[in-house]
mmCIF file of C-alpha atoms in Angstrom:
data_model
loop_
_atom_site.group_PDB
_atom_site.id
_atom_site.type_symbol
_atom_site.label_atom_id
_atom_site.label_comp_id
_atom_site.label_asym_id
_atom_site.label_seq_id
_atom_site.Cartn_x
_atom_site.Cartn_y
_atom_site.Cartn_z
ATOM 1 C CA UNK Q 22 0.000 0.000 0.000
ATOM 2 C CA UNK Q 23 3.047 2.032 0.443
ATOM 3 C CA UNK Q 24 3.328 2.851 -3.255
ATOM 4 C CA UNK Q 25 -0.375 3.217 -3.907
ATOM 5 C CA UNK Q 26 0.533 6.995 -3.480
ATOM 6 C CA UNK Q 27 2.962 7.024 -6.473
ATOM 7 C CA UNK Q 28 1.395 7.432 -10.046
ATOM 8 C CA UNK Q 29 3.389 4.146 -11.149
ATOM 9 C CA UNK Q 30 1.537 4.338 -14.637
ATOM 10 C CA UNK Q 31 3.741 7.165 -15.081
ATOM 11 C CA UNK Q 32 6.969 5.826 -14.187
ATOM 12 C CA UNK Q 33 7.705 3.911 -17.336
ATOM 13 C CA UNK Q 34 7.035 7.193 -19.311
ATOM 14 C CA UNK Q 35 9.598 8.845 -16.850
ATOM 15 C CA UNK Q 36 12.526 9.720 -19.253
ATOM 16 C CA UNK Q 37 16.030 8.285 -17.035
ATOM 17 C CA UNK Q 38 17.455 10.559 -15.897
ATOM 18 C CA UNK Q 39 21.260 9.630 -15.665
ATOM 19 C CA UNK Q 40 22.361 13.255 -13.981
ATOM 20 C CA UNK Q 41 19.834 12.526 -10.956
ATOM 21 C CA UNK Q 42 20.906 9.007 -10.075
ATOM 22 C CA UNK Q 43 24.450 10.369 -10.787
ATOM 23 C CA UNK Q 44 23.651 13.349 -7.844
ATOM 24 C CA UNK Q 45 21.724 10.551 -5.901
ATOM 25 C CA UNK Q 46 24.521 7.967 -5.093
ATOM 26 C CA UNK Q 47 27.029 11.248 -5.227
ATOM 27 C CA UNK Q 48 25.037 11.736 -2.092
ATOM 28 C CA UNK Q 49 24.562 8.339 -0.384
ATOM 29 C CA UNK Q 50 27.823 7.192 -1.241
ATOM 30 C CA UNK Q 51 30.196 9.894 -1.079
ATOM 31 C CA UNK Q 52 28.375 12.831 0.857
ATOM 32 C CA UNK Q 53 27.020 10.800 3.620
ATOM 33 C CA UNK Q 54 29.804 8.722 4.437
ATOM 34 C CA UNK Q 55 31.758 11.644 4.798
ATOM 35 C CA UNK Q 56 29.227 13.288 7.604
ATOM 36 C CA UNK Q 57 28.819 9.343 8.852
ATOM 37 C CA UNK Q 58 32.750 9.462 9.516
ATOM 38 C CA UNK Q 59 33.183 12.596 10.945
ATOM 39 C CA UNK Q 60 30.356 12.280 13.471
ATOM 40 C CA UNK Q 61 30.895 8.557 14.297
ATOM 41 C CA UNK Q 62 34.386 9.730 15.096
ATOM 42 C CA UNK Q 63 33.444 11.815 17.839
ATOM 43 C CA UNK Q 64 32.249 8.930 19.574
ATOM 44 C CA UNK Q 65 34.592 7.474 22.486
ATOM 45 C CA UNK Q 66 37.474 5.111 20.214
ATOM 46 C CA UNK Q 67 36.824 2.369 23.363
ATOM 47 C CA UNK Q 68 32.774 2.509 21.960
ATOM 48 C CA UNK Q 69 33.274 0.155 18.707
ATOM 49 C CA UNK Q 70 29.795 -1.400 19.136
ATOM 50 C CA UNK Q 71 28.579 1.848 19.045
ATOM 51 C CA UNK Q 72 30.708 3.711 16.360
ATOM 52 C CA UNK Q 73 29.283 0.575 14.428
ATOM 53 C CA UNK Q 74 25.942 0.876 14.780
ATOM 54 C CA UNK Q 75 26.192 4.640 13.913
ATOM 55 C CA UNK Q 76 27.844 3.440 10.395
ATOM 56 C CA UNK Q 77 25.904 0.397 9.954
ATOM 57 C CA UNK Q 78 22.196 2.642 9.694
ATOM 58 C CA UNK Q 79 24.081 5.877 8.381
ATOM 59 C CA UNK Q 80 25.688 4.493 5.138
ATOM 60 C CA UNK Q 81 22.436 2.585 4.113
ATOM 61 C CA UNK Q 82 19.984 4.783 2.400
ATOM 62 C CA UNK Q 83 16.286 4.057 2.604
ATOM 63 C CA UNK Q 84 14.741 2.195 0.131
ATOM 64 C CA UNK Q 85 11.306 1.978 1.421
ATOM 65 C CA UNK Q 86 9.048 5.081 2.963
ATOM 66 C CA UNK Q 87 11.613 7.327 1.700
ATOM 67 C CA UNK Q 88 9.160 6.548 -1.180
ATOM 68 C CA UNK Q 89 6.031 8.073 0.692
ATOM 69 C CA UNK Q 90 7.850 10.792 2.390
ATOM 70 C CA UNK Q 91 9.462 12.296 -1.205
ATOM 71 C CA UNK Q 92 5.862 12.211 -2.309
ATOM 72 C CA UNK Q 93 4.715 13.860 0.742
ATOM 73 C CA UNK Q 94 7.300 16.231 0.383
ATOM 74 C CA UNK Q 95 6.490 17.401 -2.993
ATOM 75 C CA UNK Q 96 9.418 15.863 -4.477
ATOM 76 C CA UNK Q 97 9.585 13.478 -7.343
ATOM 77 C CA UNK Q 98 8.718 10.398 -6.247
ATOM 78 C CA UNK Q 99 8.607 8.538 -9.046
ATOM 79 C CA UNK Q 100 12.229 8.969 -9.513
ATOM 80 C CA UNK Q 101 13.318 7.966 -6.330
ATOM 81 C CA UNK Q 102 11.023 4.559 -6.775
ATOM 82 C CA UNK Q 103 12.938 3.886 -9.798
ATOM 83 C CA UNK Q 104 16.201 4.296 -8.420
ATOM 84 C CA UNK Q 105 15.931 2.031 -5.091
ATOM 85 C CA UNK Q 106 17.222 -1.067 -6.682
ATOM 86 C CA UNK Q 107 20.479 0.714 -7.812
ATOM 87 C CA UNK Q 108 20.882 2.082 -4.188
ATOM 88 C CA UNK Q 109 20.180 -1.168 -2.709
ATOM 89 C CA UNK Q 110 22.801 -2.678 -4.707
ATOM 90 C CA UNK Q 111 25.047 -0.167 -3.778
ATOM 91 C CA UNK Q 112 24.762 -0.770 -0.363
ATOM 92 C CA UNK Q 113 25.340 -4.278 -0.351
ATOM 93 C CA UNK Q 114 28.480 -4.138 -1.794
ATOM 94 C CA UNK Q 115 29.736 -0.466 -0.188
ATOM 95 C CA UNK Q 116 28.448 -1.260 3.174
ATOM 96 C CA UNK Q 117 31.326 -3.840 3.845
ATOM 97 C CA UNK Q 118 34.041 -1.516 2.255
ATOM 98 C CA UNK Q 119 33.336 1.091 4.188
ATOM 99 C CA UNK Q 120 32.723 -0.552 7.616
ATOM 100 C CA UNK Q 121 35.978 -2.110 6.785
ATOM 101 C CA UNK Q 122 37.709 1.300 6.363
ATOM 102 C CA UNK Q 123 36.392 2.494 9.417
ATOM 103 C CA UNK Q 124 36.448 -0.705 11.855
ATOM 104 C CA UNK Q 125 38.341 -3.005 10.432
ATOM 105 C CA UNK Q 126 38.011 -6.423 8.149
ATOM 106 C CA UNK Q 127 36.012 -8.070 11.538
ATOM 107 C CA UNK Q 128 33.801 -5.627 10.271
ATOM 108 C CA UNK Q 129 33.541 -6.482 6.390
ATOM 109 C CA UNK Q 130 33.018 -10.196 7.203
ATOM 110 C CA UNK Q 131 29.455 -9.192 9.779
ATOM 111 C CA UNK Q 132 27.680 -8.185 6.495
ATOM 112 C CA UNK Q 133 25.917 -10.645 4.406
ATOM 113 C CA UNK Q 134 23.649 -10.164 1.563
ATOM 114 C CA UNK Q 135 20.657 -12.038 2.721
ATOM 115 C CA UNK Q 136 19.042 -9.717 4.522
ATOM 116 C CA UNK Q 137 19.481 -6.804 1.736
ATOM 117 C CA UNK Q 138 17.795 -9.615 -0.931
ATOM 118 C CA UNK Q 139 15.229 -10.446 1.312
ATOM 119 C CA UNK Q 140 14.892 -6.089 1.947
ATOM 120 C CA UNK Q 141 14.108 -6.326 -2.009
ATOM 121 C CA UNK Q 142 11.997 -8.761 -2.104
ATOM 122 C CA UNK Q 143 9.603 -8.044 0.426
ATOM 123 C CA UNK Q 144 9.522 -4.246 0.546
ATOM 124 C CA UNK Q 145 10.221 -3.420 -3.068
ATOM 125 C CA UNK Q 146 9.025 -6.212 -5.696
ATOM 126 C CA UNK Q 147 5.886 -7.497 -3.901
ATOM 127 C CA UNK Q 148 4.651 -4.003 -2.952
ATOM 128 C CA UNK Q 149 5.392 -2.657 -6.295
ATOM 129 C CA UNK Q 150 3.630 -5.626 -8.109
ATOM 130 C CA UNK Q 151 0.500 -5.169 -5.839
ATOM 131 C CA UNK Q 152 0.390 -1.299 -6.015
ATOM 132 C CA UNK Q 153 0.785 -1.518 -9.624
ATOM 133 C CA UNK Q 154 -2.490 -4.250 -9.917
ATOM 134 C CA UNK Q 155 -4.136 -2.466 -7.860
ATOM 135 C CA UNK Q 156 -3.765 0.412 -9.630
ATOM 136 C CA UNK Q 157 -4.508 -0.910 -12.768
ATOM 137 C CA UNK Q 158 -8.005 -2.419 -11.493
ATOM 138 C CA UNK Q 159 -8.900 1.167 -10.610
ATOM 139 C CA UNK Q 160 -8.608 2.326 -13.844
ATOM 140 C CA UNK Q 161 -10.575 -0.003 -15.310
ATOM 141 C CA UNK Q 162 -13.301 -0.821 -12.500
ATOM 142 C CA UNK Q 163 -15.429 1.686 -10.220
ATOM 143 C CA UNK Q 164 -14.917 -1.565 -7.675
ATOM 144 C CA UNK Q 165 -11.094 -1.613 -8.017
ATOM 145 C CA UNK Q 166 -11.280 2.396 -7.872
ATOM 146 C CA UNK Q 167 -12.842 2.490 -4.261
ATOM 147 C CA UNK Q 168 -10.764 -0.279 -2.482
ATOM 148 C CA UNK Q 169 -8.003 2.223 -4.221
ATOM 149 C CA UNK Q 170 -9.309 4.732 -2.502
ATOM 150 C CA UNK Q 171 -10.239 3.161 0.036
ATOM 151 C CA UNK Q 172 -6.602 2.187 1.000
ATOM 152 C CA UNK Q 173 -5.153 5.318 -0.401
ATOM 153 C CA UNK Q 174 -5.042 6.838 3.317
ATOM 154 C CA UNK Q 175 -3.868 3.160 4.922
ATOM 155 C CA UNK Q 176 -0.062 4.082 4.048
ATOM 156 C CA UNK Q 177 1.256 6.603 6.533
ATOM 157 C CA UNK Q 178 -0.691 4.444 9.393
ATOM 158 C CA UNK Q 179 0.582 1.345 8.563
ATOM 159 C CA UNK Q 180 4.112 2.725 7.922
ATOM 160 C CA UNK Q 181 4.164 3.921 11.804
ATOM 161 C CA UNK Q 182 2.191 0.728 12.626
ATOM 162 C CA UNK Q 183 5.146 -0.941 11.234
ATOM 163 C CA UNK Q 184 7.782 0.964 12.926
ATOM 164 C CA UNK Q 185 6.282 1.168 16.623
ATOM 165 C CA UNK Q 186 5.676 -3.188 16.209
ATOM 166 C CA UNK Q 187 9.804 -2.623 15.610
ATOM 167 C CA UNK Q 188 10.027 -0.407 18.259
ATOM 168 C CA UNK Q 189 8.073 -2.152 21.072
ATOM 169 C CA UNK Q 190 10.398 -4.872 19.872
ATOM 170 C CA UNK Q 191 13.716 -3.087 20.648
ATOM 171 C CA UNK Q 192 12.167 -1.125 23.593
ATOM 172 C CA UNK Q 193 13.924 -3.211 26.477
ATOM 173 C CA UNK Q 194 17.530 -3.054 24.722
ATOM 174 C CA UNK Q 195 16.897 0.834 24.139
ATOM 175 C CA UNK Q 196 15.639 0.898 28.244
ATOM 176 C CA UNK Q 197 18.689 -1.220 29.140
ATOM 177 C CA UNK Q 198 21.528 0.251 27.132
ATOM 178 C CA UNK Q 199 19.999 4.150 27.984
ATOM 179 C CA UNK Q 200 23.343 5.189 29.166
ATOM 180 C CA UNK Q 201 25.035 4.233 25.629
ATOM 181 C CA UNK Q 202 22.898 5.001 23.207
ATOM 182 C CA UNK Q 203 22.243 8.366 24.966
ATOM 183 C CA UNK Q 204 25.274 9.727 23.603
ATOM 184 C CA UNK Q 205 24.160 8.552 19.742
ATOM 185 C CA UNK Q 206 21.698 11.086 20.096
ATOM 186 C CA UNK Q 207 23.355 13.976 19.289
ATOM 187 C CA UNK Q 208 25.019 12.448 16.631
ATOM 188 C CA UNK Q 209 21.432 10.861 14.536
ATOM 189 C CA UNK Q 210 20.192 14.537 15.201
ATOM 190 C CA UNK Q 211 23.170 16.153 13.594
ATOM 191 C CA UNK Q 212 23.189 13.652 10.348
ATOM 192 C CA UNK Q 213 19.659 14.513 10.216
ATOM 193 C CA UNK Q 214 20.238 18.071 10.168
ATOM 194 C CA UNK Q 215 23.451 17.942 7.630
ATOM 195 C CA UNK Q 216 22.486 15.852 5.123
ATOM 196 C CA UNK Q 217 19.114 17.911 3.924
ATOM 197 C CA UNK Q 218 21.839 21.090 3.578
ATOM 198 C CA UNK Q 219 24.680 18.757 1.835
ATOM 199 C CA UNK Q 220 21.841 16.973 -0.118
ATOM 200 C CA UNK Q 221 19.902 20.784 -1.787
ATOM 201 C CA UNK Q 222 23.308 21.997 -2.315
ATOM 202 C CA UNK Q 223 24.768 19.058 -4.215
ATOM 203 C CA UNK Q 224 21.560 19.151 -6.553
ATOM 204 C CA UNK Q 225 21.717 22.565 -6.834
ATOM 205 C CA UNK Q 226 25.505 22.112 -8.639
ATOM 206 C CA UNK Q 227 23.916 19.114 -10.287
ATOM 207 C CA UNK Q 228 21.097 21.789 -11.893
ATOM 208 C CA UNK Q 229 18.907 19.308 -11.008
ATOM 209 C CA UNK Q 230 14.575 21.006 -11.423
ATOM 210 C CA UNK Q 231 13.022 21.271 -7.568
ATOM 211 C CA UNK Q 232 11.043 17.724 -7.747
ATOM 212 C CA UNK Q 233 14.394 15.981 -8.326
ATOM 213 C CA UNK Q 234 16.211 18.109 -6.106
ATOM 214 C CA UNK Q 235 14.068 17.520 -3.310
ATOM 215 C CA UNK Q 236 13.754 13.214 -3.815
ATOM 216 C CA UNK Q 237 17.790 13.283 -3.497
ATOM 217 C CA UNK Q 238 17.511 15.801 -0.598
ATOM 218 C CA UNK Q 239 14.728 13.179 1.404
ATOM 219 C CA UNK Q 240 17.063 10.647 0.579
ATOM 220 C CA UNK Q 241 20.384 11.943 1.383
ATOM 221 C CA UNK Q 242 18.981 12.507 5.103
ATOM 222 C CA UNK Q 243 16.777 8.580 4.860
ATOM 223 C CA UNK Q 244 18.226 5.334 6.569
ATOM 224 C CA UNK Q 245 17.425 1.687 6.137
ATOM 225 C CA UNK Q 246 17.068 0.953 9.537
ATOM 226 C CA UNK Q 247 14.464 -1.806 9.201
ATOM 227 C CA UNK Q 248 16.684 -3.634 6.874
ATOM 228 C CA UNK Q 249 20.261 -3.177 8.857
ATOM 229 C CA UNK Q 250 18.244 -4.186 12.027
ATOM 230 C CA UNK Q 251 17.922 -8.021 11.383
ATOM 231 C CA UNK Q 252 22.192 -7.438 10.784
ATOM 232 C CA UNK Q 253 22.178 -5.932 13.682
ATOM 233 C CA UNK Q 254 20.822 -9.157 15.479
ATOM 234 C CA UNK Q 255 23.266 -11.121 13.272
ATOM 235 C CA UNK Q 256 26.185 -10.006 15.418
ATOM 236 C CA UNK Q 257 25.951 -11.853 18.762
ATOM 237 C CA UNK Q 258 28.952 -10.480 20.004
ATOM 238 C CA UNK Q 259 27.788 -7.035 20.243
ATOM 239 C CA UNK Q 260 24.830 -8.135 21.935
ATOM 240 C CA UNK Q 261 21.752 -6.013 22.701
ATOM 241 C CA UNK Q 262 23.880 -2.680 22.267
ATOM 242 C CA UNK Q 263 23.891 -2.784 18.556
ATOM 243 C CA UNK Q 264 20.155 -3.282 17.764
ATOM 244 C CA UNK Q 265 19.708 -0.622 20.625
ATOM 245 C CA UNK Q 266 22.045 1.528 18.367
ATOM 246 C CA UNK Q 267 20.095 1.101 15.226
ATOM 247 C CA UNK Q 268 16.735 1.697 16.890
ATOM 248 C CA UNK Q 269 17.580 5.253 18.452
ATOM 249 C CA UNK Q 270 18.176 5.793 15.297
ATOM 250 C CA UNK Q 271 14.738 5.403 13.560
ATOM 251 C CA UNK Q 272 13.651 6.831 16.534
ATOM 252 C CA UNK Q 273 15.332 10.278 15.754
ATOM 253 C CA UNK Q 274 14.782 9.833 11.731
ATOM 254 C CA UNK Q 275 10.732 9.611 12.470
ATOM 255 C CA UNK Q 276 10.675 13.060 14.228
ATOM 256 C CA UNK Q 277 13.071 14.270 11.562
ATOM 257 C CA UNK Q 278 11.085 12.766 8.706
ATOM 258 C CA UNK Q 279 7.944 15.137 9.932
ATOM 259 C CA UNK Q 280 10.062 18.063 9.816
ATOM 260 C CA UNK Q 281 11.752 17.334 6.516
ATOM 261 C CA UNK Q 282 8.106 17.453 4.988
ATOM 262 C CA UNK Q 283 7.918 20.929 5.586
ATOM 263 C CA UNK Q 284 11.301 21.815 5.949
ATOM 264 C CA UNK Q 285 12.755 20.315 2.319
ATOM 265 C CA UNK Q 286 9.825 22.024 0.122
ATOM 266 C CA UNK Q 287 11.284 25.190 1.096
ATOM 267 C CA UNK Q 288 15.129 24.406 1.460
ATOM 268 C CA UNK Q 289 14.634 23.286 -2.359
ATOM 269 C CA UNK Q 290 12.273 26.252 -3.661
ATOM 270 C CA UNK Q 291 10.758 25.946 -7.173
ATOM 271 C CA UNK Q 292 13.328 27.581 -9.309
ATOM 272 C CA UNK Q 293 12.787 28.361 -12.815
ATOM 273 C CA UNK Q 294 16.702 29.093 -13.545
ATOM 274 C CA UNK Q 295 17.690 25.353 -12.602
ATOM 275 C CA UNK Q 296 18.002 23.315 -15.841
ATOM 276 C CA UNK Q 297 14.943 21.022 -16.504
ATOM 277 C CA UNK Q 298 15.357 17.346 -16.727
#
């Protein structure tokens, strides 16, 4: 139901749009990791759990509600749909390079695929194959058009339905690492406050129009928390402080995600002097 929201009849009649994927991994991939770095660095060096939980959920851009938020945000949706299988398949095979870098090869030999193809699978594909049916029934049927409708508002409630199920989940690691992942806070907060600046500016050079602008902006400041979370788990030896990690995260992300609505539209104005796509 997430992607009931996005005109997907449209999307194969969306020209690509090489200069906006360009400016999109440009700023998941070389932008954020840069912020990720210097924040996570600022964490206590005895901390490693920590530092890598903060890199796990920061280098992995969202490939899911990002979706619903872009549209929410008056950005262009549409492209950002079409461009989550490219930035999930970034991820997989940055994500180990990078945590490498930064922690060490221990690091690069935690990540494996499955949870990533199983991310696709069940939050991309299926969605998008029922979204698009669905869709296609309301065209043709008044029946198909009210259950469209119908579910049209079901997104955004089921998204945080979703998240606080997650939550709940976490809960007693968050209540019983408080101390740690205290000191993460500051940290999610700041990454959510660089990375809408670093993402407008970057599109601005790119001369990317306001709708694009704004889907690499939502993005650029978007984690895949729900996805690095079962990795997260995956780690024994890091115990409950990890998941905790990840968690605090989304936590942060949801509060910043109802700013960003507001927030993005007018840190990426309309402009007729950018270049049109």
């Amino acid at each position: 139901m997430t992607f009931l929201q996005v005109p997907l009849a449209d999307l194969r009649r969306s020209p690509a749009n090489g200069r906006f994927l360009l400016t999109l991994l440009a700023v998941n991939f070389v932008a954020a990791p840069l912020v990720a770095f210097a924040l996570a660095s600022m964490l206590p060096g005895e901390q490693w759990v920590l530092r890598l939980g903060v890199l796990m959920v920061l280098l992995a851009p969202c490939i899911d509600y990002v979706v619903v938020f872009t549209h929410l945000g008056r950005g262009d949706a549409r492209l950002i749909l079409a461009a989550t299988p490219v930035l999930l398949v970034a991820q997989m095979l940055l994500l180990p390079v990078y945590l490498g870098l930064f922690i060490g090869e221990r690091a690069m030999a935690m990540m494996q695929p499955g949870p990533f193809i199983e991310a696709f699978v069940w939050l991309i594909a299926v969605p998008l194959a029922l979204a698009a049916a669905t869709q296609a029934w309301a065209a043709r049927f008044g029946a198909g058009k009210a259950v469209a409708d119908a579910m049209g508002w079901l997104p955004v409630p089921l998204m945080a339905v979703v998240l606080l199920v997650v939550i709940a989940a976490v809960a007693p690691n968050v209540a019983a690492q408080a101390g740690s992942v205290a000191m993460l806070v500051p940290v999610y907060v700041a990454f959510a406050a660089l990375m809408p600046v670093v993402g407008s500016v970057i599109s601005r050079y790119a001369g990317l129009e306001a709708g694009a602008a704004r889907a690499v902006t939502f993005s650029g400041g978007t984690r895949n928390s729900l996805v690095v979370l079962p990795l997260a788990f995956a780690i024994p030896e890091a115990g409950a402080l990890l998941p905790a990690a990840v968690v605090t995260q989304t936590l942060v992300e949801l509060v910043a995600m109802l700013v960003y609505i507001r927030w993005v539209p007018r840190l990426v104005p309309a402009n007729p002097g950018l270049a049109a796509e």
